[in-house]
Amino acid sequence: ERVTVLASAHTSARQQAQACRVGREALRLMTLLATRFRDDLVAGIGTVNASQIFGNDAYAPTESETTSRNGRARKLRTFSHAGRTMIMEAHLKIGNNPTEGWRCHFAWIAEEQRIYIGWCGKHLPLR
């Protein structure tokens, strides 16, 4: 009732599972996403407390302007579920190295009070 994990997130997680050395931290961040962060969104507080919830470097509400404008990068961050298309630029992150980093891309759908996770794995290409 709080979070829907799309098939694309399951697939991306399986693809990185063996190489991922950050499993415990990823689980911690995703638990906070589904609990404290979502509760703030439901309460109308929004993302004001995100850095306190996740830590200073673990949450990004959007992609960089360059990435957002890049058609290929935007397409990689677009996910579909039950006839709805969602652009998921908001993400949790561990590490900044595109070859080793972990990302969890998600969207908050306010009218459903639900978080949709579309990606949970390696850093998506920036271009």
mmCIF file of N, CA, C and O in Angstrom, residues 6-67:
data_model
loop_
_atom_site.group_PDB
_atom_site.id
_atom_site.type_symbol
_atom_site.label_atom_id
_atom_site.label_comp_id
_atom_site.label_asym_id
_atom_site.label_seq_id
_atom_site.Cartn_x
_atom_site.Cartn_y
_atom_site.Cartn_z
ATOM 1 N N LEU A 6 8.288 -1.867 -9.595
ATOM 2 C CA LEU A 6 8.010 -2.311 -10.948
ATOM 3 C C LEU A 6 8.942 -3.449 -11.349
ATOM 4 O O LEU A 6 10.019 -3.636 -10.772
ATOM 5 N N ALA A 7 8.534 -4.186 -12.353
ATOM 6 C CA ALA A 7 9.339 -5.310 -12.853
ATOM 7 C C ALA A 7 10.726 -4.834 -13.270
ATOM 8 O O ALA A 7 11.719 -5.541 -13.058
ATOM 9 N N SER A 8 10.821 -3.633 -13.827
ATOM 10 C CA SER A 8 12.122 -3.090 -14.238
ATOM 11 C C SER A 8 13.064 -2.916 -13.049
ATOM 12 O O SER A 8 14.276 -3.110 -13.175
ATOM 13 N N ALA A 9 12.525 -2.605 -11.888
ATOM 14 C CA ALA A 9 13.348 -2.475 -10.683
ATOM 15 C C ALA A 9 13.829 -3.837 -10.206
ATOM 16 O O ALA A 9 14.981 -3.989 -9.794
ATOM 17 N N HIS A 10 12.951 -4.831 -10.271
ATOM 18 C CA HIS A 10 13.357 -6.192 -9.904
ATOM 19 C C HIS A 10 14.479 -6.674 -10.824
ATOM 20 O O HIS A 10 15.476 -7.234 -10.364
ATOM 21 N N THR A 11 14.306 -6.443 -12.123
ATOM 22 C CA THR A 11 15.308 -6.882 -13.100
ATOM 23 C C THR A 11 16.637 -6.182 -12.874
ATOM 24 O O THR A 11 17.689 -6.826 -12.850
ATOM 25 N N SER A 12 16.605 -4.870 -12.687
ATOM 26 C CA SER A 12 17.858 -4.125 -12.485
ATOM 27 C C SER A 12 18.543 -4.540 -11.192
ATOM 28 O O SER A 12 19.768 -4.608 -11.129
ATOM 29 N N ALA A 13 17.774 -4.849 -10.162
ATOM 30 C CA ALA A 13 18.358 -5.298 -8.892
ATOM 31 C C ALA A 13 19.025 -6.658 -9.052
ATOM 32 O O ALA A 13 20.129 -6.889 -8.532
ATOM 33 N N ARG A 14 18.367 -7.557 -9.761
ATOM 34 C CA ARG A 14 18.955 -8.890 -9.993
ATOM 35 C C ARG A 14 20.246 -8.783 -10.798
ATOM 36 O O ARG A 14 21.203 -9.505 -10.535
ATOM 37 N N GLN A 15 20.281 -7.885 -11.761
ATOM 38 C CA GLN A 15 21.464 -7.730 -12.601
ATOM 39 C C GLN A 15 22.669 -7.235 -11.804
ATOM 40 O O GLN A 15 23.799 -7.547 -12.128
ATOM 41 N N GLN A 16 22.431 -6.466 -10.770
ATOM 42 C CA GLN A 16 23.543 -5.926 -10.001
ATOM 43 C C GLN A 16 23.801 -6.677 -8.700
ATOM 44 O O GLN A 16 24.803 -6.455 -8.040
ATOM 45 N N ALA A 17 22.942 -7.587 -8.341
ATOM 46 C CA ALA A 17 23.013 -8.248 -7.033
ATOM 47 C C ALA A 17 24.383 -8.832 -6.712
ATOM 48 O O ALA A 17 24.895 -8.653 -5.612
ATOM 49 N N GLN A 18 24.996 -9.521 -7.652
ATOM 50 C CA GLN A 18 26.283 -10.151 -7.360
ATOM 51 C C GLN A 18 27.402 -9.124 -7.223
ATOM 52 O O GLN A 18 28.324 -9.317 -6.440
ATOM 53 N N ALA A 19 27.330 -8.048 -7.963
ATOM 54 C CA ALA A 19 28.390 -7.044 -7.935
ATOM 55 C C ALA A 19 28.177 -6.002 -6.841
ATOM 56 O O ALA A 19 29.088 -5.266 -6.505
ATOM 57 N N CYS A 20 26.988 -5.945 -6.285
ATOM 58 C CA CYS A 20 26.650 -4.896 -5.331
ATOM 59 C C CYS A 20 27.252 -5.173 -3.958
ATOM 60 O O CYS A 20 26.949 -6.168 -3.312
ATOM 61 N N ARG A 21 28.079 -4.261 -3.515
ATOM 62 C CA ARG A 21 28.711 -4.373 -2.203
ATOM 63 C C ARG A 21 28.036 -3.451 -1.186
ATOM 64 O O ARG A 21 28.517 -3.294 -0.086
ATOM 65 N N VAL A 22 26.937 -2.855 -1.588
ATOM 66 C CA VAL A 22 26.284 -1.866 -0.748
ATOM 67 C C VAL A 22 24.870 -2.289 -0.348
ATOM 68 O O VAL A 22 24.028 -1.461 -0.054
ATOM 69 N N GLY A 23 24.630 -3.578 -0.321
ATOM 70 C CA GLY A 23 23.293 -4.098 -0.070
ATOM 71 C C GLY A 23 22.652 -3.599 1.207
ATOM 72 O O GLY A 23 21.486 -3.211 1.210
ATOM 73 N N ARG A 24 23.393 -3.596 2.298
ATOM 74 C CA ARG A 24 22.819 -3.148 3.578
ATOM 75 C C ARG A 24 22.438 -1.678 3.534
ATOM 76 O O ARG A 24 21.381 -1.288 4.011
ATOM 77 N N GLU A 25 23.302 -0.861 2.950
ATOM 78 C CA GLU A 25 23.020 0.573 2.853
ATOM 79 C C GLU A 25 21.845 0.820 1.909
ATOM 80 O O GLU A 25 20.986 1.656 2.179
ATOM 81 N N ALA A 26 21.783 0.084 0.809
ATOM 82 C CA ALA A 26 20.666 0.222 -0.126
ATOM 83 C C ALA A 26 19.354 -0.146 0.574
ATOM 84 O O ALA A 26 18.349 0.566 0.428
ATOM 85 N N LEU A 27 19.346 -1.223 1.336
ATOM 86 C CA LEU A 27 18.150 -1.626 2.066
ATOM 87 C C LEU A 27 17.754 -0.564 3.091
ATOM 88 O O LEU A 27 16.569 -0.240 3.238
ATOM 89 N N ARG A 28 18.735 0.003 3.779
ATOM 90 C CA ARG A 28 18.449 1.066 4.755
ATOM 91 C C ARG A 28 17.784 2.261 4.072
ATOM 92 O O ARG A 28 16.766 2.779 4.539
ATOM 93 N N LEU A 29 18.342 2.697 2.945
ATOM 94 C CA LEU A 29 17.787 3.850 2.231
ATOM 95 C C LEU A 29 16.379 3.568 1.711
ATOM 96 O O LEU A 29 15.487 4.415 1.811
ATOM 97 N N MET A 30 16.172 2.372 1.190
ATOM 98 C CA MET A 30 14.846 2.040 0.661
ATOM 99 C C MET A 30 13.810 1.907 1.777
ATOM 100 O O MET A 30 12.645 2.264 1.589
ATOM 101 N N THR A 31 14.231 1.442 2.938
ATOM 102 C CA THR A 31 13.323 1.374 4.086
ATOM 103 C C THR A 31 12.920 2.775 4.511
ATOM 104 O O THR A 31 11.743 3.040 4.771
ATOM 105 N N LEU A 32 13.878 3.693 4.545
ATOM 106 C CA LEU A 32 13.575 5.094 4.881
ATOM 107 C C LEU A 32 12.661 5.723 3.829
ATOM 108 O O LEU A 32 11.782 6.528 4.155
ATOM 109 N N LEU A 33 12.863 5.367 2.563
ATOM 110 C CA LEU A 33 12.012 5.866 1.484
ATOM 111 C C LEU A 33 10.556 5.462 1.720
ATOM 112 O O LEU A 33 9.646 6.283 1.592
ATOM 113 N N ALA A 34 10.348 4.203 2.084
ATOM 114 C CA ALA A 34 8.995 3.666 2.258
ATOM 115 C C ALA A 34 8.346 4.073 3.572
ATOM 116 O O ALA A 34 7.124 3.940 3.718
ATOM 117 N N THR A 35 9.135 4.587 4.513
ATOM 118 C CA THR A 35 8.583 4.926 5.823
ATOM 119 C C THR A 35 8.657 6.441 6.067
ATOM 120 O O THR A 35 7.727 7.160 5.730
ATOM 121 N N ARG A 36 9.739 6.918 6.601
ATOM 122 C CA ARG A 36 9.834 8.326 7.010
ATOM 123 C C ARG A 36 9.643 9.305 5.851
ATOM 124 O O ARG A 36 8.925 10.295 5.987
ATOM 125 N N PHE A 37 10.291 9.047 4.718
ATOM 126 C CA PHE A 37 10.191 9.955 3.577
ATOM 127 C C PHE A 37 8.751 9.986 3.051
ATOM 128 O O PHE A 37 8.181 11.057 2.833
ATOM 129 N N ARG A 38 8.158 8.822 2.860
ATOM 130 C CA ARG A 38 6.779 8.760 2.386
ATOM 131 C C ARG A 38 5.837 9.426 3.377
ATOM 132 O O ARG A 38 4.918 10.142 2.988
ATOM 133 N N ASP A 39 6.055 9.202 4.666
ATOM 134 C CA ASP A 39 5.199 9.823 5.675
ATOM 135 C C ASP A 39 5.246 11.343 5.583
ATOM 136 O O ASP A 39 4.221 12.018 5.732
ATOM 137 N N ASP A 40 6.421 11.908 5.321
ATOM 138 C CA ASP A 40 6.537 13.362 5.132
ATOM 139 C C ASP A 40 5.773 13.811 3.900
ATOM 140 O O ASP A 40 5.127 14.863 3.901
ATOM 141 N N LEU A 41 5.826 13.040 2.832
ATOM 142 C CA LEU A 41 5.091 13.384 1.615
ATOM 143 C C LEU A 41 3.584 13.350 1.860
ATOM 144 O O LEU A 41 2.860 14.263 1.472
ATOM 145 N N VAL A 42 3.114 12.321 2.544
ATOM 146 C CA VAL A 42 1.692 12.201 2.864
ATOM 147 C C VAL A 42 1.246 13.360 3.749
ATOM 148 O O VAL A 42 0.164 13.919 3.570
ATOM 149 N N ALA A 43 2.087 13.756 4.694
ATOM 150 C CA ALA A 43 1.755 14.836 5.624
ATOM 151 C C ALA A 43 1.838 16.217 4.984
ATOM 152 O O ALA A 43 1.492 17.219 5.617
ATOM 153 N N GLY A 44 2.284 16.281 3.744
ATOM 154 C CA GLY A 44 2.387 17.566 3.057
ATOM 155 C C GLY A 44 3.670 18.319 3.341
ATOM 156 O O GLY A 44 3.824 19.464 2.939
ATOM 157 N N ILE A 45 4.608 17.683 4.035
ATOM 158 C CA ILE A 45 5.891 18.319 4.350
ATOM 159 C C ILE A 45 6.784 18.318 3.118
ATOM 160 O O ILE A 45 7.645 19.166 2.952
ATOM 161 N N GLY A 46 6.570 17.360 2.251
ATOM 162 C CA GLY A 46 7.375 17.253 1.036
ATOM 163 C C GLY A 46 8.761 16.733 1.323
ATOM 164 O O GLY A 46 8.962 15.894 2.204
ATOM 165 N N THR A 47 9.740 17.257 0.600
ATOM 166 C CA THR A 47 11.114 16.756 0.673
ATOM 167 C C THR A 47 12.009 17.598 1.573
ATOM 168 O O THR A 47 13.221 17.413 1.567
ATOM 169 N N VAL A 48 11.429 18.491 2.351
ATOM 170 C CA VAL A 48 12.202 19.400 3.205
ATOM 171 C C VAL A 48 13.186 18.662 4.107
ATOM 172 O O VAL A 48 14.313 19.101 4.303
ATOM 173 N N ASN A 49 12.791 17.537 4.650
ATOM 174 C CA ASN A 49 13.630 16.789 5.593
ATOM 175 C C ASN A 49 14.457 15.693 4.930
ATOM 176 O O ASN A 49 15.059 14.871 5.624
ATOM 177 N N ALA A 50 14.502 15.650 3.617
ATOM 178 C CA ALA A 50 15.168 14.552 2.906
ATOM 179 C C ALA A 50 16.621 14.376 3.324
ATOM 180 O O ALA A 50 17.067 13.256 3.550
ATOM 181 N N SER A 51 17.375 15.457 3.461
ATOM 182 C CA SER A 51 18.786 15.306 3.834
ATOM 183 C C SER A 51 18.929 14.789 5.258
ATOM 184 O O SER A 51 19.875 14.061 5.557
ATOM 185 N N GLN A 52 17.989 15.116 6.135
ATOM 186 C CA GLN A 52 18.014 14.578 7.492
ATOM 187 C C GLN A 52 17.624 13.103 7.504
ATOM 188 O O GLN A 52 18.145 12.326 8.289
ATOM 189 N N ILE A 53 16.711 12.726 6.637
ATOM 190 C CA ILE A 53 16.248 11.344 6.594
ATOM 191 C C ILE A 53 17.306 10.429 5.989
ATOM 192 O O ILE A 53 17.660 9.401 6.553
ATOM 193 N N PHE A 54 17.829 10.809 4.817
ATOM 194 C CA PHE A 54 18.739 9.940 4.073
ATOM 195 C C PHE A 54 20.216 10.231 4.296
ATOM 196 O O PHE A 54 21.054 9.390 4.042
ATOM 197 N N GLY A 55 20.541 11.433 4.733
ATOM 198 C CA GLY A 55 21.932 11.884 4.778
ATOM 199 C C GLY A 55 22.146 12.864 3.630
ATOM 200 O O GLY A 55 21.372 12.889 2.670
ATOM 201 N N ASN A 56 23.178 13.639 3.724
ATOM 202 C CA ASN A 56 23.378 14.738 2.779
ATOM 203 C C ASN A 56 23.531 14.335 1.326
ATOM 204 O O ASN A 56 23.086 15.044 0.434
ATOM 205 N N ASP A 57 24.160 13.218 1.040
ATOM 206 C CA ASP A 57 24.480 12.879 -0.345
ATOM 207 C C ASP A 57 23.678 11.720 -0.915
ATOM 208 O O ASP A 57 23.941 11.288 -2.030
ATOM 209 N N ALA A 58 22.705 11.214 -0.202
ATOM 210 C CA ALA A 58 22.033 9.991 -0.643
ATOM 211 C C ALA A 58 20.748 10.221 -1.431
ATOM 212 O O ALA A 58 20.215 9.285 -2.001
ATOM 213 N N TYR A 59 20.255 11.470 -1.484
ATOM 214 C CA TYR A 59 18.987 11.748 -2.167
ATOM 215 C C TYR A 59 19.175 12.862 -3.185
ATOM 216 O O TYR A 59 19.807 13.872 -2.897
ATOM 217 N N ALA A 60 18.617 12.639 -4.366
ATOM 218 C CA ALA A 60 18.604 13.672 -5.398
ATOM 219 C C ALA A 60 17.168 13.803 -5.901
ATOM 220 O O ALA A 60 16.597 12.827 -6.388
ATOM 221 N N PRO A 61 16.566 14.988 -5.784
ATOM 222 C CA PRO A 61 15.180 15.152 -6.223
ATOM 223 C C PRO A 61 15.018 15.159 -7.742
ATOM 224 O O PRO A 61 13.939 14.869 -8.255
ATOM 225 N N THR A 62 16.096 15.483 -8.452
ATOM 226 C CA THR A 62 16.060 15.534 -9.915
ATOM 227 C C THR A 62 17.411 15.099 -10.465
ATOM 228 O O THR A 62 18.370 14.907 -9.719
ATOM 229 N N GLU A 63 17.467 14.995 -11.763
ATOM 230 C CA GLU A 63 18.740 14.792 -12.447
ATOM 231 C C GLU A 63 19.318 16.166 -12.769
ATOM 232 O O GLU A 63 18.619 17.175 -12.658
ATOM 233 N N SER A 64 20.548 16.190 -13.207
ATOM 234 C CA SER A 64 21.139 17.450 -13.637
ATOM 235 C C SER A 64 20.370 17.961 -14.847
ATOM 236 O O SER A 64 19.692 17.205 -15.553
ATOM 237 N N GLU A 65 20.472 19.244 -15.087
ATOM 238 C CA GLU A 65 19.778 19.835 -16.234
ATOM 239 C C GLU A 65 20.223 19.187 -17.539
ATOM 240 O O GLU A 65 19.408 18.908 -18.420
ATOM 241 N N THR A 66 21.511 18.909 -17.649
ATOM 242 C CA THR A 66 22.044 18.273 -18.853
ATOM 243 C C THR A 66 21.428 16.902 -19.058
ATOM 244 O O THR A 66 21.002 16.546 -20.161
ATOM 245 N N THR A 67 21.361 16.113 -18.008
ATOM 246 C CA THR A 67 20.782 14.769 -18.108
ATOM 247 C C THR A 67 19.287 14.848 -18.407
ATOM 248 O O THR A 67 18.775 14.105 -19.237
#
